[in-house]
Amino acid sequence: MVLHGDTAGQKLVRKLLSGNEAVAQGAWAAGVRVAAGYPGTPGTEILEHFAAMPGVYAEWSPNEQVALNVAIGAAYAGSRSMAVMKQVGLNVAADALFYAAATGLAAGLVLVVADDPGMHSSQDEQDSRRYARFARVPCLEPSDSQTARDLVQVALAVSEQFDVPVMLRTTTRIAHAHSVVTFDEAPRREPRTELPSYQIDIAKYALAPAHARIRRGVVEERMARLADFADTFAGNVIEPGEAELGIVANGVAYQYAREILPRASFLKLGMTYPLPRRLVARFAAQVRRLLVIEEQDSFIEEELRLLGIACEGKSIFPLIGELSPAAVLESAVRAGLLPPTSRPTRAATQRLAPPLRPPALCPGCPHRGIFVITNKLKLVVNGDIGCYGLGLMPPLSAVHTCGCMGASIGVAHGVAKAGVQERNVAVIGDSTFFHSGIPALLNVAYNKSNTITIIMDNGTTAMTGHQPHSGTGRTLQQVTTSATPLEPLVRALGIEHVYTVDPYALPEVEQALNDCLALDEPAVIISQRGCALLPEARRRYLPLRVDAAQCVACGVCLRVGCPALFNSNEVCELNQRPRVAIDPLLCTGCEICAQVCPVGAILFREQLAAAPQDEPQR
Ligand SMILES: Cc1ncc(C[n+]2csc(CCOP(=O)(O)OP(=O)(O)O)c2C)c(N)n1
């Protein structure tokens, strides 16, 4: 097994890489020819970097299951492949993972899953290692960018050696933190240059029950061999220290534990499933007290207990949220592993704390126009995952449910079928609609509910950083392709009543919603306006102004929740409340606030030139 350092005679370079860049680099160097994924923080940049490398095919698929199937197909065809997704994406791809674990492949497949402990940008805190165990595939876990790069290569080699997809699990800090990576500059393990020819093997790849039963035995037999392999794997290392305390750690938790408890003995695990049983037993026998320090679930801890090895873990260290050096230190002090004097002073802690900044819809966000009107009409809104989910934040507070990608339409349909009389609305982004909204809307059309679905078409996958999708007409590798138009698609699904509106035009939105409410049938509104952060939208920014003399400080405009609006220092003599002003650096000129102002104090674009300009008083 080649790990970093085994590169005699090669020209080594050192680069500062994020974990995501390192994974992409490692996959490229290992000869991955086909990679597919669906964007999701914290792993999105892996595919973006990989797609820019020479001699590869990379795509954003419409969802994670498609992506994993694409990678499986490429590996069936003899090409090394990679699938990339965030932890919740693996739920979507789970079916594919399970069958690929059973069939095996004809070339290496690495499934990169980026977990999000602390839920910086996720609805839950799943620990993907549970999927590795569930599907019976090996799991490798980098602890910095170097091991991220190295372990991708190991993953592909293990995949081929054991005929199994291999999971590479990263977490937020591994994915985004930069550290030095040393690697061999020149070589890419060249994929076969001739075009692959497909080797038919029905008994292996076609899982009819008779074949599946045979493969089931193969999976278990393979697991036993993988467990033996784990014991010899160079990425599982004992780092001797004091015998009083032994720590088993993985991923970024290893870095924190090393920093806070430097004198302990360590067993650093690069492969966390299956565990190296003999190595762990040997390590446990060398130390008096054995701790497991791992982020998220008590995965390693439970495995150790199953092996009959006494250890402590989540009784000391947090189960919920991200670990950090501070969290490990605090837990260690509370458990008596370190003296209380090890705690930093309060002043030092406060100095490090960043100010809180709650998420908000951006200035000029087209989603805002929809929520202003659903609020006006007092509609219950079932949300989905995307920027428009931020409509749940005050002052809009316009989104009332938000579960997972693709949930909104089904939930709204269920509410209607439960007999609720208040009309429910489903809002869903364009990328999310292509991801998992289509079958849900098909269901509304076929099983007939009076659900009103609003597709928030901002022409991009905004929340994860403007990735293209099936509606944009451009692929990840910048190839122009046919964009799937939404309106014919929606009609083809069986929806008769389809309205396309500009969400900046509030009366248009209100009219369309009222038309839908007047029907007792499925209806769809396509809210079409590019994300305000796209370059073409930026070029059209024209900040608005408040005519202070007109402003009656009623605060109605502030209820649209635009970060560009603020209370100025100028007080309105009518009610002694602060007049509103507009930050010209933030305002895009979308005119939503101008449309809700009851006294016409916010100047529309065409009024700007004629009106005198005062600096807003802050
Ligand atoms: C299953 C799953 N995959 C990926 C993600 C990451 N993610 C969050 S929102 C989003 C899509 C947002 O795009 P869109 O629906 O077009 O809404 P927008 O943000 O553009 O308003 C993605 C991919 C996720 N949360 N869940």
XYZ file of C-alpha atoms and ligand atoms in Angstrom:
644
model
C 0.000 0.000 0.000
C 1.543 3.315 -1.026
C 1.260 6.093 1.489
C 2.990 9.460 1.426
C 6.750 9.013 1.654
C 6.943 5.999 -0.620
C 7.962 8.051 -3.612
C 11.672 7.327 -3.984
C 13.295 8.886 -7.005
C 10.371 11.195 -7.767
C 10.312 14.980 -7.840
C 8.371 16.067 -4.791
C 6.476 19.357 -4.559
C 4.941 20.963 -1.498
C 1.684 22.849 -1.760
C -0.770 24.396 0.636
C -4.054 22.689 -0.212
C -7.476 22.502 1.332
C -8.683 18.999 2.061
C -11.111 19.325 -0.833
C -8.327 20.323 -3.257
C -6.180 17.508 -1.917
C -8.917 14.934 -2.561
C -9.303 16.214 -6.118
C -5.544 16.150 -6.662
C -5.257 12.645 -5.222
C -8.098 11.336 -7.343
C -6.558 12.800 -10.459
C -3.118 11.383 -9.638
C -4.694 7.988 -9.009
C -6.097 7.966 -12.517
C -9.748 8.616 -11.804
C -11.289 9.107 -15.210
C -14.958 9.728 -14.345
C -16.306 11.666 -11.377
C -19.863 12.675 -10.589
C -21.539 14.373 -7.673
C -24.138 16.816 -6.495
C -23.052 19.995 -4.692
C -23.209 20.131 -0.926
C -21.169 21.874 1.745
C -18.537 21.048 2.905
C -17.474 18.920 -0.077
C -18.541 20.958 -3.130
C -15.090 22.152 -4.164
C -13.757 18.626 -4.679
C -15.543 18.178 -7.968
C -15.002 21.805 -8.995
C -11.230 21.322 -8.678
C -11.270 17.879 -10.227
C -13.312 19.051 -13.229
C -10.575 21.528 -14.138
C -7.879 18.834 -14.351
C -6.681 17.419 -17.665
C -7.977 14.155 -19.080
C -11.004 13.709 -16.859
C -14.765 13.672 -17.207
C -16.662 15.295 -14.343
C -20.315 16.187 -13.962
C -22.841 17.608 -11.571
C -25.591 15.042 -11.776
C -29.166 16.025 -10.909
C -28.896 14.222 -7.572
C -26.596 12.024 -5.559
C -28.107 8.725 -6.532
C -27.619 9.497 -10.194
C -24.062 10.586 -9.411
C -23.206 7.358 -7.628
C -24.788 5.296 -10.397
C -22.665 7.181 -12.943
C -19.523 6.395 -10.946
C -20.609 2.760 -10.607
C -21.216 2.508 -14.353
C -17.764 3.896 -15.090
C -16.199 1.451 -12.641
C -18.191 -1.454 -14.129
C -16.680 -0.378 -17.441
C -13.167 -0.601 -16.045
C -12.437 3.088 -15.351
C -11.448 4.333 -11.928
C -14.206 6.607 -10.698
C -15.270 8.895 -7.884
C -18.647 9.983 -6.520
C -18.831 13.072 -4.291
C -21.614 14.206 -1.983
C -22.401 15.604 1.419
C -23.678 13.438 4.227
C -27.391 13.948 3.564
C -26.735 13.242 -0.096
C -25.713 9.757 0.905
C -29.288 9.142 2.052
C -30.345 9.883 -1.506
C -27.617 7.623 -2.904
C -27.965 4.863 -0.304
C -29.761 2.381 -2.557
C -26.943 2.582 -5.055
C -24.280 2.183 -2.373
C -25.861 -1.022 -1.127
C -26.111 -2.699 -4.507
C -22.591 -1.647 -5.488
C -21.307 -3.136 -2.233
C -22.914 -6.386 -3.349
C -21.839 -6.404 -7.001
C -18.361 -5.038 -6.618
C -16.817 -3.366 -9.660
C -14.317 -3.826 -12.433
C -12.166 -0.838 -11.387
C -11.692 1.263 -8.265
C -14.514 3.448 -6.996
C -14.096 5.963 -4.198
C -17.210 7.442 -2.639
C -16.252 10.736 -1.004
C -18.731 11.810 1.654
C -18.326 15.146 3.428
C -19.913 15.203 6.876
C -20.981 18.405 8.566
C -20.612 18.079 12.349
C -22.109 21.127 13.983
C -24.560 21.488 11.086
C -23.007 24.639 9.637
C -25.058 24.075 6.503
C -27.157 20.968 6.996
C -30.436 19.958 8.512
C -28.869 17.152 10.518
C -25.614 15.779 11.781
C -25.390 12.332 10.258
C -22.273 10.291 10.819
C -21.637 8.582 7.483
C -19.486 5.886 9.047
C -22.756 4.244 10.033
C -23.499 3.845 6.324
C -20.121 2.238 5.743
C -20.924 -0.356 8.364
C -24.543 -0.681 7.188
C -23.562 -1.271 3.570
C -20.409 -3.188 4.556
C -17.895 -1.055 2.727
C -14.556 0.104 4.127
C -14.273 3.640 5.495
C -11.098 5.724 5.386
C -10.784 9.024 7.253
C -8.131 11.674 6.574
C -6.860 13.851 9.388
C -5.355 16.636 7.221
C -4.860 17.524 3.555
C -1.875 15.205 3.161
C -3.793 12.180 4.318
C -6.793 13.318 2.291
C -4.692 13.114 -0.856
C -2.987 9.886 0.146
C -6.120 8.104 1.272
C -7.977 8.705 -1.993
C -5.250 6.746 -3.679
C -5.395 4.074 -1.013
C -9.178 3.952 -1.353
C -8.944 3.215 -5.060
C -6.304 0.551 -4.536
C -8.330 -1.095 -1.741
C -11.417 -0.876 -3.918
C -9.659 -2.857 -6.627
C -7.935 -5.285 -4.271
C -11.184 -6.206 -2.496
C -13.656 -5.518 -5.312
C -15.701 -3.083 -3.230
C -16.592 0.638 -3.277
C -14.586 2.467 -0.607
C -15.906 5.386 1.399
C -13.613 8.326 2.096
C -15.245 10.333 4.852
C -14.178 13.910 5.459
C -15.605 16.496 7.834
C -15.900 20.281 7.617
C -12.495 21.178 9.043
C -10.658 18.571 6.999
C -12.494 19.702 3.864
C -11.921 23.434 4.281
C -8.704 23.818 6.291
C -5.489 24.252 4.310
C -2.337 22.344 5.192
C 0.872 21.419 3.428
C 0.748 18.477 1.051
C 3.870 16.881 -0.352
C 3.421 14.946 -3.523
C 4.965 13.680 -6.642
C 4.515 16.373 -9.260
C 4.628 14.475 -12.491
C 2.819 11.261 -12.654
C -0.811 10.533 -13.016
C -1.487 6.846 -12.865
C -2.519 6.691 -16.461
C -5.932 5.282 -17.034
C -6.141 2.855 -19.902
C -5.733 4.856 -23.069
C -7.764 2.564 -25.280
C -11.522 2.905 -24.950
C -12.869 0.531 -22.327
C -14.910 -2.404 -23.501
C -17.663 -3.604 -21.266
C -17.179 -7.074 -19.785
C -20.558 -8.735 -19.388
C -20.905 -10.601 -16.086
C -24.561 -11.187 -15.314
C -24.008 -13.241 -12.170
C -22.001 -10.388 -10.645
C -23.762 -7.275 -11.869
C -27.414 -8.277 -12.247
C -28.763 -8.725 -8.750
C -31.715 -10.985 -9.340
C -32.449 -12.711 -6.007
C -30.592 -15.875 -7.047
C -27.466 -13.842 -7.836
C -27.958 -11.512 -4.878
C -27.968 -14.443 -2.461
C -24.594 -15.543 -3.762
C -23.203 -12.012 -3.619
C -24.449 -11.705 -0.030
C -21.952 -14.390 0.964
C -19.226 -12.657 -1.022
C -19.839 -9.462 0.966
C -19.384 -11.170 4.335
C -16.339 -13.105 3.250
C -14.847 -9.862 1.916
C -15.498 -8.105 5.238
C -13.452 -10.729 7.064
C -10.550 -10.170 4.657
C -10.889 -6.394 5.024
C -10.686 -6.706 8.809
C -7.383 -8.553 8.432
C -6.198 -5.927 5.986
C -7.026 -3.148 8.469
C -4.486 -4.661 10.855
C -1.697 -4.275 8.334
C -2.784 -0.926 6.923
C -0.076 1.750 7.180
C -2.635 4.497 7.855
C -3.467 2.961 11.254
C -0.515 3.897 13.432
C 0.484 3.634 17.062
C 2.327 6.754 18.230
C 3.866 5.792 21.566
C 3.717 8.177 24.517
C 3.055 7.845 28.226
C 1.464 4.525 29.178
C -0.930 6.188 31.635
C -3.273 7.380 28.911
C -3.985 5.886 25.488
C -6.106 7.718 22.952
C -7.714 6.234 19.879
C -8.587 9.081 17.514
C -9.443 9.741 13.883
C -9.883 12.671 11.518
C -9.653 16.179 12.851
C -10.321 14.890 16.376
C -6.867 13.351 16.231
C -5.341 16.821 15.637
C -7.233 18.353 18.543
C -6.387 15.481 20.882
C -2.697 15.656 19.934
C -2.659 19.377 20.676
C -4.446 19.144 24.024
C -3.040 15.857 25.374
C 0.413 15.725 23.727
C 1.967 13.324 26.198
C -0.554 10.512 25.771
C -0.021 7.440 23.609
C -2.021 7.530 20.400
C -3.565 5.093 18.016
C -4.345 7.188 14.965
C -6.881 5.536 12.715
C -6.925 6.253 8.981
C -9.293 3.334 8.477
C -12.219 3.361 10.855
C -14.247 0.565 9.322
C -13.506 -2.221 9.713
C -11.299 -1.574 12.729
C -7.841 -3.116 13.024
C -8.840 -5.548 15.761
C -5.447 -6.920 16.702
C -3.784 -3.504 16.565
C -6.433 -1.982 18.813
C -6.139 -4.861 21.299
C -2.364 -4.468 21.329
C -2.646 -0.727 21.919
C -5.237 -1.198 24.666
C -2.915 -3.618 26.446
C -0.108 -1.020 26.410
C -1.988 1.743 28.251
C -3.684 2.019 31.626
C -6.664 4.148 30.600
C -8.124 4.058 27.096
C -10.066 6.969 25.601
C -11.676 7.366 22.206
C -11.809 10.921 20.889
C -13.989 11.145 17.800
C -16.294 13.751 16.324
C -20.005 12.940 16.027
C -21.172 9.430 16.942
C -19.530 6.967 19.313
C -18.684 4.831 16.300
C -15.175 3.664 17.193
C -16.105 3.458 20.863
C -18.985 1.073 20.120
C -16.799 -1.041 17.852
C -14.174 -1.314 20.601
C -16.802 -2.395 23.095
C -18.006 -5.051 20.646
C -14.448 -6.323 20.619
C -14.585 -6.518 24.419
C -12.140 -3.640 24.892
C -12.985 -1.340 27.820
C -12.780 2.329 26.883
C -14.292 5.739 27.589
C -15.400 8.234 24.989
C -18.718 10.040 24.868
C -19.006 9.945 28.661
C -16.219 12.574 28.537
C -16.270 14.217 25.099
C -19.282 15.831 23.381
C -21.585 13.739 21.236
C -23.241 16.750 19.635
C -21.642 19.362 17.407
C -18.122 19.935 16.205
C -15.161 19.185 18.390
C -12.482 21.834 18.729
C -9.307 22.159 20.756
C -11.339 24.178 23.272
C -14.040 21.500 23.523
C -11.481 18.726 23.973
C -9.636 20.808 26.585
C -12.797 21.588 28.533
C -13.884 17.930 28.535
C -10.416 16.808 29.561
C -10.380 19.255 32.488
C -13.849 18.162 33.623
C -12.755 14.520 33.517
C -9.671 15.321 35.596
C -7.270 14.513 32.755
C -5.826 18.036 32.933
C -5.708 20.563 35.797
C -8.230 23.453 35.748
C -5.315 25.815 35.251
C -5.066 24.526 31.671
C -8.207 26.473 30.818
C -7.576 29.722 28.918
C -8.577 32.949 30.620
C -12.019 34.375 29.919
C -10.421 37.357 28.151
C -8.524 35.050 25.807
C -11.706 33.101 24.995
C -13.693 36.251 24.295
C -10.989 37.596 22.040
C -11.334 34.518 19.868
C -15.125 34.491 19.641
C -16.326 35.738 16.245
C -19.391 38.004 16.228
C -22.683 36.262 15.490
C -24.120 36.913 12.035
C -27.432 35.175 11.418
C -28.024 34.075 7.830
C -30.401 36.168 5.730
C -31.698 36.404 2.179
C -29.252 38.652 0.303
C -30.171 42.157 -0.811
C -31.943 41.812 -4.144
C -32.722 38.109 -3.612
C -35.615 37.285 -5.944
C -37.031 34.810 -3.408
C -37.970 37.774 -1.207
C -40.716 38.929 -3.597
C -42.533 35.597 -3.269
C -42.410 35.630 0.524
C -43.641 39.223 0.764
C -46.780 38.108 -1.066
C -47.275 34.722 0.669
C -47.080 36.690 3.940
C -49.543 39.253 2.647
C -51.973 36.448 1.716
C -51.241 34.669 5.023
C -50.354 31.395 3.338
C -48.751 28.400 5.012
C -45.519 27.738 3.146
C -43.760 24.384 3.038
C -40.132 25.101 2.362
C -37.295 23.085 0.949
C -33.517 23.169 1.064
C -31.894 26.127 -0.650
C -31.489 29.872 -0.193
C -35.267 30.275 -0.086
C -35.216 28.236 3.146
C -33.865 31.437 4.693
C -37.377 32.840 4.271
C -37.995 31.250 7.670
C -35.815 33.897 9.342
C -37.477 36.935 10.923
C -38.746 39.421 10.021
C -40.199 37.480 7.072
C -40.812 34.246 9.034
C -42.516 33.121 5.841
C -41.431 29.467 5.627
C -43.135 27.110 8.009
C -41.622 23.679 7.315
C -38.209 22.712 5.981
C -36.980 19.116 6.126
C -34.849 17.785 3.320
C -34.316 18.293 -0.398
C -37.500 17.536 -2.286
C -39.718 17.488 0.818
C -41.813 20.603 0.238
C -44.165 19.381 -2.480
C -44.921 16.031 -0.864
C -45.524 17.666 2.517
C -47.905 20.249 1.048
C -49.745 17.465 -0.815
C -50.014 15.471 2.429
C -51.410 18.492 4.283
C -54.033 18.941 1.561
C -54.935 15.246 1.582
C -55.360 15.414 5.370
C -58.324 17.681 4.664
C -56.832 20.988 5.825
C -58.826 23.831 4.327
C -56.163 26.563 4.439
C -54.302 26.312 1.158
C -50.730 25.151 1.534
C -47.970 26.287 -0.738
C -44.765 24.413 -1.565
C -41.683 26.408 -2.510
C -38.765 24.641 -4.160
C -35.626 25.913 -5.883
C -34.818 25.077 -9.485
C -31.847 22.879 -8.598
C -33.865 21.132 -5.907
C -36.756 20.654 -8.319
C -34.459 18.825 -10.737
C -32.893 16.942 -7.807
C -36.020 15.491 -6.238
C -39.018 17.722 -6.899
C -40.061 16.159 -10.190
C -41.510 12.890 -8.803
C -43.252 14.824 -6.014
C -44.941 17.170 -8.493
C -45.866 14.204 -10.673
C -47.604 12.813 -7.612
C -49.533 16.048 -7.011
C -50.694 16.002 -10.624
C -51.580 12.333 -10.677
C -53.133 11.938 -7.243
C -54.670 15.404 -7.509
C -54.397 17.824 -4.634
C -54.946 21.549 -4.825
C -51.319 22.132 -3.814
C -49.777 25.327 -5.155
C -46.120 24.759 -6.006
C -43.803 27.708 -6.525
C -40.587 26.832 -8.316
C -38.048 29.467 -7.315
C -36.068 29.555 -10.543
C -33.046 31.765 -9.957
C -31.104 30.082 -12.734
C -28.520 28.398 -10.543
C -27.785 26.307 -7.470
C -27.214 29.411 -5.400
C -26.836 28.160 -1.873
C -23.815 25.987 -2.577
C -22.063 28.568 -4.757
C -23.704 28.833 -8.186
C -23.237 25.394 -9.629
C -24.959 24.703 -12.958
C -27.884 22.262 -13.109
C -30.104 20.696 -15.762
C -31.884 24.005 -16.337
C -28.845 26.212 -16.898
C -27.552 25.007 -20.264
C -23.920 24.716 -19.134
C -22.152 21.725 -17.619
C -19.606 21.584 -14.813
C -16.845 21.434 -17.416
C -18.280 24.504 -19.173
C -19.777 22.651 -22.121
C -22.890 24.268 -23.576
C -25.814 21.885 -23.496
C -29.590 21.902 -23.842
C -31.235 23.568 -20.847
C -34.409 21.826 -19.715
C -37.140 24.473 -19.731
C -39.333 24.331 -16.651
C -42.726 25.245 -18.027
C -43.024 22.416 -20.622
C -41.574 20.008 -18.077
C -44.165 20.976 -15.494
C -46.958 20.638 -18.058
C -45.607 17.246 -19.133
C -45.895 16.110 -15.516
C -49.632 16.729 -15.785
C -49.994 20.238 -14.337
C -52.472 22.266 -16.361
C -52.291 25.603 -14.565
C -48.818 27.051 -14.900
C -47.938 30.733 -14.367
C -44.515 32.235 -14.948
C -43.882 35.428 -12.971
C -41.120 37.892 -12.204
C -40.746 37.881 -8.402
C -39.576 41.516 -8.468
C -43.036 42.446 -9.815
C -45.120 42.068 -6.666
C -48.550 42.697 -8.257
C -47.782 39.988 -10.834
C -46.919 37.517 -8.064
C -50.040 38.423 -6.107
C -52.253 38.029 -9.156
C -50.811 34.600 -9.982
C -51.225 33.404 -6.409
C -54.800 34.664 -6.265
C -55.525 32.887 -9.559
C -54.129 29.643 -8.103
C -56.125 30.104 -4.897
C -59.298 30.493 -6.944
C -58.720 27.024 -8.435
C -59.278 23.792 -6.574
C -56.644 22.001 -8.620
C -52.888 21.529 -8.754
C -51.150 24.686 -9.916
C -47.568 25.781 -10.389
C -45.994 29.225 -10.343
C -42.535 29.515 -11.828
C -40.812 32.460 -10.212
C -38.177 33.423 -12.746
C -35.407 35.882 -11.961
C -31.665 35.244 -11.786
C -29.891 35.127 -8.436
C -28.820 38.663 -7.509
C -25.237 37.492 -7.021
C -24.787 36.175 -10.559
C -22.383 38.338 -12.594
C -25.059 39.365 -15.121
C -27.315 40.571 -12.271
C -24.463 42.439 -10.599
C -23.874 44.458 -13.723
C -27.392 45.864 -13.383
C -27.174 47.014 -9.762
C -28.549 50.507 -9.193
C -28.905 51.378 -5.506
C -32.183 53.017 -4.503
C -32.591 55.900 -2.058
C -35.106 56.959 0.536
C -36.593 60.415 0.176
C -36.246 61.226 3.873
C -38.806 64.015 3.711
C -41.425 61.459 2.660
C -40.513 58.644 5.083
C -43.015 58.337 7.950
C -40.923 55.712 9.788
C -43.742 53.188 9.640
C -41.259 50.298 9.325
C -43.296 48.468 6.652
C -40.272 48.274 4.338
C -38.159 46.720 7.090
C -40.531 43.764 7.164
C -39.223 42.592 3.798
C -36.032 41.703 5.665
C -33.527 43.253 3.270
C -30.049 43.744 4.787
C -29.629 46.944 2.745
C -32.323 48.744 4.765
C -31.450 50.213 8.132
C -32.753 52.643 10.710
C -30.983 55.956 10.200
C -30.197 58.499 12.908
C -32.869 60.788 11.559
C -36.046 60.774 13.652
C -39.503 61.255 12.176
C -41.296 64.028 14.012
C -44.668 62.275 13.565
C -43.869 59.267 15.742
C -40.338 59.888 17.031
C -39.171 56.700 15.319
C -36.068 56.412 13.164
C -36.484 56.939 9.447
C -35.249 54.196 7.187
C -32.237 54.572 4.913
C -30.642 52.360 2.281
C -27.027 51.242 2.253
C -25.868 51.975 -1.312
C -23.132 49.372 -1.037
C -25.670 46.640 -0.399
C -28.712 47.723 -2.392
C -29.127 46.137 -5.814
C -32.154 48.183 -6.849
C -34.661 45.311 -6.947
C -37.446 47.728 -5.898
C -39.262 45.249 -3.653
C -39.022 47.667 -0.725
C -40.161 50.541 -2.941
C -43.268 48.559 -3.874
C -44.279 47.903 -0.270
C -43.631 51.460 0.981
C -47.129 52.878 1.602
C -46.103 56.528 1.134
C -43.803 56.297 -1.874
C -40.740 57.361 0.136
C -38.414 54.870 -1.520
C -37.507 56.091 -4.967
C -37.836 53.700 -7.886
C -34.961 53.450 -10.333
C -36.540 55.798 -12.824
C -37.152 58.432 -10.121
C -33.549 58.451 -8.947
C -32.081 60.772 -11.526
C -34.710 63.430 -10.871
C -34.430 63.390 -7.062
C -31.764 65.274 -5.046
C -29.264 63.031 -3.329
C -28.645 63.132 0.441
C -26.201 60.924 2.240
C -28.118 58.607 4.616
C -27.453 59.443 8.250
C -26.118 56.389 10.020
C -29.486 15.744 -0.309
C -28.782 17.062 -0.324
N -27.867 17.304 -1.269
C -27.219 18.482 -1.322
C -27.497 19.450 -0.393
C -26.766 20.786 -0.424
N -27.673 21.835 -0.895
C -28.304 22.674 -0.060
S -29.355 23.657 -0.858
C -28.980 23.036 -2.338
C -29.617 23.462 -3.630
C -29.970 24.855 -3.683
O -30.300 25.195 -5.001
P -31.750 25.617 -5.406
O -32.743 24.590 -5.049
O -31.725 26.010 -6.829
O -32.050 26.866 -4.484
P -31.229 28.247 -4.358
O -30.224 28.067 -3.277
O -30.633 28.539 -5.685
O -32.254 29.244 -3.957
C -28.018 22.055 -2.196
C -27.443 21.337 -3.326
C -28.452 19.139 0.599
N -28.762 20.011 1.563
N -29.082 17.959 0.611
